[in-house]
Amino acid sequence: MSDPAFQRAADATLDAIEAALERAADDGLDVDVERQGNVITLTFDDDSKIVVNSHSAAQEIWIAARAGGFHYRQRDGRWVDGRGGDELWAALSRLVSQQGGSAVVLAAR
């Protein structure tokens, strides 16, 4: 994938993640969502954090959470973890649910 194509796809995905997290917060998830450029930081009630960012050099979206670090690369229009094969939205939903203490299903709209 070309660098500009990656940047467009990553920016669109980060925009969708930010919007989904804001909707979840409006629906009662106790999380503070802050975005600075290509980095989204979630801060939970217990001060734990999840950081989501794009990494241009690797052409990946990275997630850092209590459960570990995860790297997602675009495959057939989806962001897929290179190690476990998890899809980005399912994994982010699981990680946010674990750290937030309540079940959350995040999805792009």
XYZ file of N, CA, C and O in Angstrom:
436
model
N 0.851 -1.163 0.000
C 0.000 0.000 0.000
C 0.904 1.235 0.000
O 1.906 1.269 0.705
N 0.535 2.221 -0.776
C 1.337 3.445 -0.810
C 1.202 4.194 0.515
O 0.223 4.007 1.251
N 2.180 5.036 0.809
C 2.128 5.814 2.054
C 0.893 6.698 2.124
O 0.225 6.725 3.166
N 0.527 7.425 1.048
C -0.699 8.243 1.127
C -1.960 7.404 1.331
O -2.864 7.802 2.072
N -2.032 6.240 0.690
C -3.199 5.365 0.868
C -3.271 4.864 2.307
O -4.356 4.821 2.901
N -2.120 4.483 2.873
C -2.112 4.066 4.272
C -2.581 5.199 5.165
O -3.404 5.004 6.058
N -2.065 6.398 4.937
C -2.413 7.530 5.791
C -3.908 7.822 5.742
O -4.532 8.080 6.770
N -4.505 7.758 4.554
C -5.946 7.979 4.422
C -6.724 6.905 5.184
O -7.663 7.211 5.913
N -6.329 5.647 5.012
C -7.028 4.541 5.681
C -6.863 4.631 7.198
O -7.826 4.445 7.950
N -5.661 4.927 7.653
C -5.409 5.022 9.097
C -6.161 6.196 9.701
O -6.783 6.062 10.772
N -6.140 7.355 9.030
C -6.862 8.524 9.551
C -8.358 8.256 9.635
O -9.006 8.612 10.627
N -8.909 7.630 8.603
C -10.339 7.306 8.615
C -10.666 6.341 9.750
O -11.695 6.479 10.423
N -9.794 5.378 9.982
C -10.022 4.411 11.063
C -9.910 5.083 12.423
O -10.749 4.844 13.302
N -8.913 5.931 12.617
C -8.783 6.644 13.887
C -9.979 7.561 14.117
O -10.483 7.656 15.246
N -10.473 8.216 13.065
C -11.679 9.047 13.192
C -12.864 8.199 13.639
O -13.633 8.599 14.520
N -13.016 7.019 13.025
C -14.128 6.123 13.367
C -13.993 5.597 14.795
O -14.994 5.484 15.523
N -12.776 5.278 15.222
C -12.545 4.816 16.595
C -12.892 5.922 17.583
O -13.595 5.682 18.575
N -12.420 7.128 17.306
C -12.715 8.250 18.197
C -14.229 8.471 18.314
O -14.767 8.633 19.418
N -14.937 8.448 17.201
C -16.389 8.639 17.214
C -17.091 7.513 17.973
O -18.015 7.763 18.763
N -16.662 6.278 17.769
C -17.273 5.137 18.467
C -17.050 5.237 19.975
O -17.947 4.938 20.770
N -15.863 5.660 20.379
C -15.569 5.809 21.805
C -16.374 6.953 22.417
O -16.859 6.833 23.550
N -16.545 8.031 21.683
C -17.371 9.144 22.173
C -18.822 8.694 22.339
O -19.482 9.056 23.325
N -19.333 7.896 21.400
C -20.698 7.358 21.532
C -20.802 6.463 22.761
O -21.779 6.536 23.514
N -19.792 5.613 22.979
C -19.799 4.727 24.147
C -19.773 5.543 25.434
O -20.464 5.204 26.408
N -19.002 6.616 25.459
C -18.953 7.484 26.642
C -20.305 8.155 26.854
O -20.789 8.266 27.994
N -20.946 8.596 25.776
C -22.281 9.187 25.887
C -23.297 8.184 26.407
O -24.272 8.557 27.060
N -23.071 6.890 26.115
C -23.968 5.822 26.565
C -23.628 5.303 27.959
O -24.215 4.328 28.414
N -22.645 5.914 28.622
C -22.375 5.552 30.001
C -21.018 4.953 30.313
O -20.710 4.718 31.473
N -20.196 4.681 29.302
C -18.857 4.166 29.582
C -18.046 5.265 30.255
O -17.983 6.390 29.749
N -17.445 4.953 31.389
C -16.668 5.939 32.134
C -15.245 5.978 31.586
O -14.361 5.269 32.056
N -15.043 6.790 30.550
C -13.744 6.904 29.895
C -13.572 8.330 29.378
O -14.530 8.958 28.929
N -12.356 8.821 29.478
C -12.011 10.107 28.905
C -11.254 9.816 27.616
O -10.284 9.050 27.627
N -11.691 10.406 26.509
C -11.088 10.175 25.202
C -10.390 11.455 24.771
O -11.014 12.510 24.689
N -9.084 11.354 24.501
C -8.316 12.509 24.052
C -7.548 12.124 22.797
O -6.922 11.060 22.747
N -7.595 12.998 21.811
C -6.852 12.725 20.565
C -5.912 13.874 20.273
O -6.290 15.038 20.330
N -4.684 13.506 19.974
C -3.685 14.462 19.512
C -3.064 13.879 18.260
O -2.273 12.922 18.334
N -3.439 14.418 17.116
C -2.919 13.916 15.845
C -3.301 12.475 15.600
O -4.479 12.141 15.551
N -2.305 11.620 15.496
C -2.561 10.206 15.204
C -2.572 9.340 16.462
O -2.470 8.123 16.375
N -2.742 9.958 17.642
C -2.739 9.214 18.903
C -4.047 9.467 19.652
O -4.406 10.624 19.921
N -4.750 8.387 19.987
C -5.949 8.463 20.815
C -5.608 7.833 22.152
O -5.150 6.686 22.204
N -5.831 8.583 23.230
C -5.573 8.072 24.576
C -6.895 7.965 25.325
O -7.643 8.931 25.416
N -7.154 6.767 25.836
C -8.333 6.523 26.660
C -7.867 6.449 28.100
O -6.937 5.687 28.406
N -8.496 7.196 28.973
C -8.178 7.138 30.390
C -9.435 6.703 31.121
O -10.490 7.332 31.002
N -9.309 5.615 31.870
C -10.448 5.042 32.579
C -10.513 5.563 34.012
O -9.579 6.203 34.498
N -11.614 5.258 34.667
C -11.876 5.728 36.029
C -10.751 5.364 37.001
O -10.460 6.108 37.923
N -10.090 4.230 36.792
C -9.014 3.787 37.678
C -7.649 4.332 37.241
O -6.611 3.862 37.703
N -7.644 5.301 36.326
C -6.444 5.930 35.763
C -5.643 5.023 34.836
O -4.546 5.403 34.412
N -6.146 3.841 34.506
C -5.461 3.022 33.506
C -5.727 3.626 32.130
O -6.671 4.391 31.933
N -4.885 3.278 31.180
C -4.971 3.866 29.853
C -4.903 2.801 28.764
O -4.320 1.740 28.948
N -5.502 3.146 27.633
C -5.305 2.434 26.379
C -4.906 3.497 25.375
O -5.514 4.566 25.323
N -3.859 3.207 24.603
C -3.399 4.143 23.583
C -3.527 3.467 22.224
O -3.087 2.330 22.039
N -4.156 4.185 21.292
C -4.325 3.710 19.917
C -3.637 4.721 19.014
O -3.874 5.923 19.141
N -2.775 4.244 18.131
C -2.109 5.171 17.224
C -1.764 4.494 15.908
O -1.694 3.270 15.822
N -1.558 5.336 14.899
C -1.096 4.795 13.622
C 0.417 4.915 13.582
O 0.999 5.837 14.153
N 1.031 3.952 12.929
C 2.489 3.928 12.785
C 2.789 3.832 11.295
O 2.696 2.752 10.692
N 3.142 4.983 10.709
C 3.319 5.069 9.255
C 4.429 4.178 8.727
O 4.270 3.529 7.690
N 5.561 4.139 9.403
C 6.699 3.354 8.912
C 6.351 1.872 8.765
O 6.749 1.219 7.808
N 5.581 1.352 9.718
C 5.186 -0.058 9.682
C 3.862 -0.268 8.951
O 3.470 -1.407 8.700
N 3.170 0.830 8.624
C 1.834 0.788 8.039
C 0.890 -0.056 8.888
O 0.196 -0.950 8.398
N 0.872 0.263 10.180
C 0.035 -0.466 11.135
C -0.675 0.508 12.066
O -0.242 1.648 12.238
N -1.735 0.022 12.674
C -2.365 0.696 13.796
C -1.983 -0.112 15.025
O -2.100 -1.341 15.033
N -1.505 0.581 16.034
C -1.040 -0.068 17.253
C -1.980 0.244 18.400
O -2.510 1.346 18.512
N -2.150 -0.746 19.285
C -2.898 -0.567 20.525
C -2.004 -1.016 21.671
O -1.437 -2.112 21.634
N -1.899 -0.164 22.685
C -1.203 -0.517 23.925
C -2.245 -0.493 25.035
O -2.947 0.502 25.230
N -2.371 -1.619 25.747
C -3.356 -1.763 26.818
C -2.741 -2.603 27.935
O -1.636 -3.129 27.788
N -3.468 -2.737 29.024
C -2.980 -3.601 30.117
C -2.664 -5.005 29.621
O -1.726 -5.643 30.080
N -3.469 -5.482 28.689
C -3.320 -6.851 28.192
C -2.115 -7.016 27.275
O -1.747 -8.134 26.932
N -1.492 -5.912 26.852
C -0.312 -6.009 26.003
C -0.351 -5.034 24.847
O -1.186 -4.132 24.796
N 0.551 -5.243 23.911
C 0.642 -4.411 22.721
C 0.221 -5.218 21.502
O 0.556 -6.396 21.384
N -0.508 -4.568 20.605
C -1.067 -5.254 19.445
C -0.852 -4.397 18.202
O -0.985 -3.178 18.259
N -0.542 -5.053 17.075
C -0.246 -4.356 15.826
C -1.201 -4.859 14.749
O -1.261 -6.068 14.498
N -1.903 -3.940 14.107
C -2.919 -4.279 13.106
C -2.508 -3.746 11.745
O -2.145 -2.582 11.606
N -2.582 -4.630 10.767
C -2.215 -4.283 9.390
C -3.446 -4.520 8.523
O -4.203 -5.469 8.752
N -3.632 -3.672 7.524
C -4.800 -3.821 6.675
C -4.675 -5.018 5.752
O -3.651 -5.206 5.097
N -5.723 -5.848 5.782
C -5.810 -7.037 4.940
C -7.238 -7.150 4.424
O -8.169 -7.221 5.225
N -7.413 -7.123 3.128
C -8.751 -7.247 2.524
C -9.739 -6.247 3.121
O -10.886 -6.585 3.422
N -9.283 -5.014 3.338
C -10.161 -3.960 3.843
C -10.415 -3.981 5.337
O -11.216 -3.186 5.829
N -9.758 -4.876 6.049
C -9.923 -4.973 7.506
C -8.563 -4.836 8.155
O -7.556 -5.225 7.585
N -8.546 -4.329 9.400
C -7.312 -4.247 10.176
C -7.207 -5.517 11.007
O -8.068 -5.797 11.846
N -6.153 -6.299 10.777
C -6.001 -7.622 11.397
C -4.674 -7.679 12.162
O -3.632 -7.239 11.659
N -4.712 -8.260 13.367
C -3.517 -8.422 14.192
C -2.595 -9.444 13.541
O -3.030 -10.552 13.199
N -1.335 -9.069 13.391
C -0.367 -9.943 12.739
C -0.040 -11.195 13.518
O 0.375 -12.194 12.948
N -0.222 -11.191 14.824
C 0.107 -12.370 15.628
C -1.099 -13.272 15.840
O -1.047 -14.451 15.555
N -2.166 -12.707 16.374
C -3.312 -13.540 16.738
C -4.409 -13.614 15.702
O -5.302 -14.448 15.800
N -4.377 -12.713 14.700
C -5.406 -12.727 13.675
C -6.696 -12.029 14.069
O -7.650 -12.035 13.294
N -6.741 -11.418 15.272
C -7.941 -10.711 15.702
C -8.185 -9.486 14.832
O -7.256 -8.835 14.371
N -9.446 -9.160 14.646
C -9.839 -7.975 13.922
C -9.829 -6.798 14.894
O -10.169 -6.948 16.069
N -9.414 -5.628 14.429
C -9.227 -4.444 15.261
C -10.448 -4.093 16.104
O -10.335 -3.898 17.317
N -11.622 -4.005 15.498
C -12.814 -3.566 16.240
C -13.193 -4.562 17.339
O -13.543 -4.163 18.438
N -13.102 -5.845 17.052
C -13.427 -6.855 18.063
C -12.430 -6.784 19.213
O -12.808 -6.843 20.389
N -11.158 -6.661 18.885
C -10.132 -6.595 19.925
C -10.266 -5.330 20.759
O -10.180 -5.380 21.992
N -10.504 -4.193 20.108
C -10.651 -2.946 20.858
C -11.874 -3.005 21.768
O -11.820 -2.557 22.914
N -12.953 -3.587 21.289
C -14.150 -3.762 22.134
C -13.818 -4.585 23.374
O -14.202 -4.243 24.490
N -13.089 -5.679 23.165
C -12.711 -6.553 24.282
C -11.794 -5.819 25.270
O -11.998 -5.869 26.488
N -10.806 -5.117 24.761
C -9.854 -4.420 25.633
C -10.522 -3.299 26.422
O -10.269 -3.136 27.620
N -11.370 -2.519 25.764
C -12.091 -1.438 26.449
C -13.039 -2.021 27.490
O -13.149 -1.500 28.603
N -13.706 -3.112 27.168
C -14.601 -3.766 28.132
C -13.828 -4.245 29.356
O -14.279 -4.063 30.485
N -12.663 -4.852 29.133
C -11.845 -5.341 30.246
C -11.395 -4.196 31.145
O -11.524 -4.275 32.363
N -10.868 -3.140 30.569
C -10.344 -2.048 31.385
C -11.435 -1.138 31.903
O -11.279 -0.538 32.967
N -12.547 -1.038 31.171
C -13.633 -0.156 31.586
C -14.593 -0.780 32.574
O -15.378 -0.087 33.207
N -14.547 -2.101 32.684
C -15.395 -2.778 33.659
C -16.827 -3.000 33.237
O -17.644 -3.432 34.044
N -17.166 -2.700 31.985
C -18.516 -2.982 31.497
C -18.441 -3.348 30.018
O -17.548 -2.877 29.292
N -19.362 -4.179 29.590
C -19.347 -4.677 28.208
C -19.601 -3.534 27.227
O -20.542 -2.765 27.388
N -18.744 -3.453 26.224
C -18.846 -2.424 25.191
C -18.616 -3.092 23.847
O -17.708 -3.909 23.711
N -19.413 -2.746 22.876
C -19.207 -3.202 21.500
C -18.990 -1.950 20.667
O -19.886 -1.116 20.534
N -17.791 -1.809 20.149
C -17.436 -0.660 19.325
C -17.492 -1.064 17.865
O -17.101 -2.176 17.514
N -17.986 -0.154 17.024
C -18.056 -0.422 15.604
C -18.027 0.882 14.843
O -18.447 1.923 15.355
N -17.526 0.820 13.627
C -17.527 1.997 12.752
C -18.950 2.218 12.256
O -19.716 1.278 12.087
N -19.277 3.448 12.021
C -20.591 3.761 11.427
C -20.402 4.376 10.098
O -19.486 4.960 9.746
